[in-house]
Amino acid sequence: MKSKSWPYPRIVAHRGGGTLAPENTLAAMQYGLQHGFHAVEFDVMLSRDHVPVVVHDPELGRTVSGAGGIADYSAAELTAMDAGSWFSAQYAGEHLPTYRAVFDFCQENHIWMNVEIKPAPGSDEATGAAVAELSRTWLETASHATLPPLFSSFSFEALLAAQRVAPSIARGFLVDVVPSDWEERLRALGAVALHTNQKNLTRQLAHAVKQAGYGLFCYTVNDPTRARELLSWGVDAFCSDRIDLIGPDFS
Ligand code: G3P
Ligand code: MG
């Protein structure tokens, strides 16, 4: 059941299709959809020319071959790069997508988005502002009904910029370890939720976050037994890499 503090889906496909498709590509989004997911998390970073693109690592090398940082290349250069071959030959030629392409795919297919704003080093404010500004514009100018995203970020500064530019798009503060001043930070960001590493969450902390009236989201939950435990602690939602083991209607 959806709680008042979490009016969003409960089970979210991490990076599109978890570890079952090349992360953060349109093929991954398609894969998640084929597995019944209408909720996705993905990572957004800025190109050299300040176009948001969907990719996890700030450096080339792991999922996209090449050298240097994402911020060293233009969007035209990045979107020509192969982000599928590293995963399997079946996905060779799958390109690194722009945020716009993934946003449109999600809107067309009624997929809710947790957009993780992932600034390359030194571009926290610029990334938060650009992602928020574009998202706001696309939502305002769409000719069809839209599903607003939920922004999250490990970068407090990026979320502050997103709040300034698009205050009506909801924000979740993302942390690995929950800091002692979590409530103060959520308040400062006008955030609706705390997003945290499931490994570092305790039942007591989960209880405190829910008592304070915030949504509580965990990453990345791949074991069904652990997933049930977290849900029993009051966790509202989580993302998973194992969307074959944990389906969209998991309970
Ligand atoms: O947004 C949750 C999760 O994706 C955060 O970690 O490194 O997988 O982007 P990471
Ligand atoms: Mg992420």
XYZ file of C-alpha atoms and ligand atoms in Angstrom:
262
model
C 0.000 0.000 0.000
C 1.252 3.487 -0.803
C 1.803 5.668 2.236
C 1.056 9.377 2.375
C 4.740 10.147 2.641
C 5.536 7.911 -0.351
C 2.937 8.253 -3.125
C 5.341 6.558 -5.579
C 5.925 2.972 -6.692
C 7.509 0.617 -4.178
C 9.795 -1.508 -6.308
C 12.092 0.317 -8.693
C 14.359 -1.089 -11.405
C 17.901 0.136 -10.686
C 19.655 1.758 -13.655
C 16.849 0.553 -15.928
C 17.173 -3.197 -15.851
C 19.412 -3.788 -12.863
C 22.304 -6.102 -13.680
C 20.349 -7.882 -16.394
C 20.799 -5.320 -19.154
C 23.432 -2.658 -19.923
C 22.823 -0.122 -17.166
C 21.470 3.347 -17.922
C 20.652 2.678 -21.577
C 17.350 2.784 -23.420
C 17.680 -0.981 -23.871
C 17.790 -1.302 -20.081
C 14.649 0.845 -19.744
C 12.968 -1.396 -22.338
C 14.137 -4.486 -20.459
C 12.664 -3.234 -17.195
C 9.397 -2.412 -18.918
C 9.238 -5.881 -20.461
C 9.564 -7.260 -16.941
C 6.549 -5.234 -15.855
C 8.391 -2.325 -14.235
C 6.817 1.099 -14.408
C 9.367 2.599 -12.053
C 13.018 3.205 -12.739
C 16.109 4.789 -11.197
C 18.899 6.141 -13.385
C 21.911 8.461 -13.085
C 22.309 11.820 -14.811
C 25.514 13.801 -15.381
C 26.480 16.771 -17.565
C 28.418 16.609 -20.800
C 31.073 19.228 -21.625
C 28.383 21.330 -23.314
C 26.111 21.009 -20.282
C 23.647 18.509 -21.730
C 22.447 15.968 -19.143
C 23.281 12.418 -20.192
C 22.429 9.124 -18.508
C 25.507 7.388 -17.169
C 26.839 6.273 -13.789
C 30.618 6.706 -13.793
C 32.217 10.140 -14.200
C 35.060 8.501 -16.149
C 34.930 6.472 -19.334
C 36.278 2.944 -19.184
C 33.846 0.602 -17.466
C 30.612 0.689 -19.469
C 31.858 2.892 -22.296
C 35.307 2.355 -23.701
C 37.636 5.309 -23.933
C 39.582 7.601 -21.658
C 38.839 10.801 -19.813
C 35.766 12.129 -18.077
C 32.172 12.442 -19.227
C 32.608 16.200 -18.745
C 35.438 16.207 -21.317
C 33.115 15.253 -24.167
C 30.201 16.959 -25.883
C 26.758 15.367 -25.856
C 27.103 14.615 -29.570
C 30.337 12.745 -28.894
C 28.944 10.890 -25.881
C 25.709 9.791 -27.526
C 27.707 8.310 -30.401
C 29.522 6.051 -27.914
C 28.694 2.378 -27.429
C 27.330 1.699 -23.943
C 26.175 -1.849 -24.669
C 29.142 -3.925 -25.877
C 30.715 -4.172 -22.417
C 27.592 -6.050 -21.303
C 27.194 -8.489 -24.198
C 27.490 -8.679 -27.974
C 23.697 -8.634 -28.170
C 23.747 -5.009 -27.053
C 26.597 -3.808 -29.258
C 25.760 -0.409 -30.713
C 23.446 0.574 -27.858
C 24.279 4.225 -27.344
C 24.814 6.253 -24.227
C 21.500 8.176 -24.047
C 20.675 11.760 -23.243
C 18.435 12.455 -20.257
C 15.899 13.807 -22.751
C 15.727 10.482 -24.594
C 15.197 8.511 -21.375
C 12.749 11.087 -20.003
C 10.666 10.860 -23.200
C 10.789 7.058 -23.208
C 9.547 6.997 -19.626
C 6.776 9.516 -20.271
C 5.589 7.618 -23.361
C 5.505 4.360 -21.430
C 4.118 5.706 -18.133
C 7.268 4.877 -16.229
C 7.912 6.779 -13.005
C 11.465 8.093 -12.712
C 13.789 8.452 -9.758
C 16.352 10.702 -11.396
C 19.614 10.491 -9.511
C 21.539 13.703 -10.112
C 25.155 12.588 -10.190
C 27.439 15.570 -10.705
C 30.918 15.021 -12.055
C 33.450 16.379 -9.540
C 33.150 20.154 -9.199
C 29.850 20.533 -11.045
C 27.335 19.984 -8.276
C 25.378 23.188 -8.594
C 25.474 23.305 -12.381
C 24.243 19.720 -12.675
C 21.417 20.151 -10.182
C 20.291 23.379 -11.834
C 20.466 22.069 -15.412
C 18.620 18.825 -14.677
C 15.933 20.660 -12.719
C 15.501 23.448 -15.257
C 15.125 21.075 -18.199
C 12.810 18.715 -16.328
C 10.580 21.612 -15.334
C 10.445 22.928 -18.894
C 9.689 19.510 -20.391
C 6.900 18.915 -17.875
C 5.406 22.373 -18.467
C 5.504 22.180 -22.250
C 4.393 18.564 -22.731
C 1.281 18.134 -24.836
C 0.260 15.021 -22.917
C -0.184 14.117 -19.254
C 3.160 13.789 -17.516
C 4.573 11.883 -14.593
C 6.952 14.170 -12.659
C 10.217 12.600 -11.524
C 11.614 12.411 -8.026
C 15.132 13.819 -7.873
C 17.708 12.307 -5.567
C 21.389 12.972 -5.095
C 24.335 12.326 -2.820
C 25.138 15.977 -3.500
C 23.414 18.311 -1.071
C 24.515 21.241 -3.231
C 22.985 19.757 -6.387
C 19.679 19.232 -4.614
C 19.729 22.789 -3.261
C 20.165 24.038 -6.822
C 17.320 21.796 -8.015
C 15.114 23.146 -5.230
C 15.891 26.729 -6.243
C 15.209 26.131 -9.936
C 12.271 23.710 -9.774
C 10.862 23.728 -6.249
C 7.756 21.780 -7.242
C 9.730 18.704 -8.358
C 10.146 16.490 -5.297
C 13.566 15.731 -3.839
C 15.041 12.878 -1.828
C 18.366 13.216 -0.016
C 20.593 10.257 -0.844
C 23.178 8.996 1.644
C 25.359 5.958 2.117
C 25.411 6.224 5.904
C 22.598 8.197 7.524
C 24.208 11.284 9.124
C 23.188 12.388 12.607
C 21.766 15.638 11.184
C 19.589 13.852 8.579
C 16.392 15.562 9.675
C 17.920 19.029 9.532
C 19.241 18.316 6.038
C 15.921 17.012 4.769
C 14.258 20.125 6.145
C 16.804 22.431 4.519
C 16.218 20.758 1.161
C 12.451 20.657 1.523
C 12.942 16.975 0.744
C 10.145 14.419 0.814
C 12.298 11.394 1.474
C 15.561 9.953 2.706
C 17.278 7.550 0.290
C 19.857 5.343 1.883
C 22.063 2.300 1.526
C 20.107 -0.687 2.821
C 23.326 -2.129 4.237
C 23.620 0.681 6.763
C 19.987 1.014 7.753
C 18.774 -0.188 11.135
C 15.252 -0.814 12.311
C 15.614 2.102 14.755
C 16.671 4.530 12.064
C 13.898 3.393 9.753
C 11.429 3.949 12.531
C 12.782 7.447 13.272
C 12.559 8.510 9.613
C 8.990 7.276 9.326
C 8.031 8.852 12.648
C 9.291 12.174 11.319
C 6.907 11.829 8.368
C 9.393 11.284 5.537
C 9.452 8.720 2.786
C 12.201 6.109 3.118
C 13.872 4.572 0.090
C 16.700 2.024 0.044
C 19.308 1.055 -2.508
C 20.138 -1.595 -3.727
C 18.129 -4.586 -2.516
C 18.762 -7.825 -4.349
C 17.819 -10.465 -1.797
C 14.079 -11.155 -1.365
C 14.482 -12.055 2.319
C 16.246 -8.778 3.062
C 13.643 -6.945 0.980
C 10.850 -8.333 3.154
C 12.726 -7.395 6.300
C 13.197 -3.805 5.130
C 9.540 -3.497 4.174
C 8.589 -4.808 7.622
C 10.671 -1.974 9.142
C 8.540 0.567 7.309
C 10.796 1.158 4.292
C 8.523 2.574 1.608
C 10.430 1.606 -1.501
C 13.710 0.297 -2.848
C 15.527 -0.225 -6.088
C 16.835 -3.587 -7.176
C 19.381 -5.003 -9.575
C 17.639 -8.382 -9.532
C 14.373 -7.568 -11.187
C 14.087 -11.235 -12.122
C 13.925 -12.220 -8.420
C 12.057 -9.165 -7.150
C 9.225 -8.196 -9.473
C 7.210 -4.977 -9.569
C 4.487 -6.467 -7.343
C 6.874 -7.966 -4.792
C 5.594 -7.998 -1.208
O 19.925 6.011 -6.281
C 20.291 4.865 -5.638
C 21.612 4.292 -6.094
O 21.635 4.248 -7.494
C 22.788 5.063 -5.577
O 24.030 4.516 -5.887
O 26.077 4.305 -7.167
O 24.148 2.887 -7.748
O 24.132 5.310 -8.269
P 24.617 4.255 -7.327
Mg 22.103 5.619 -9.020
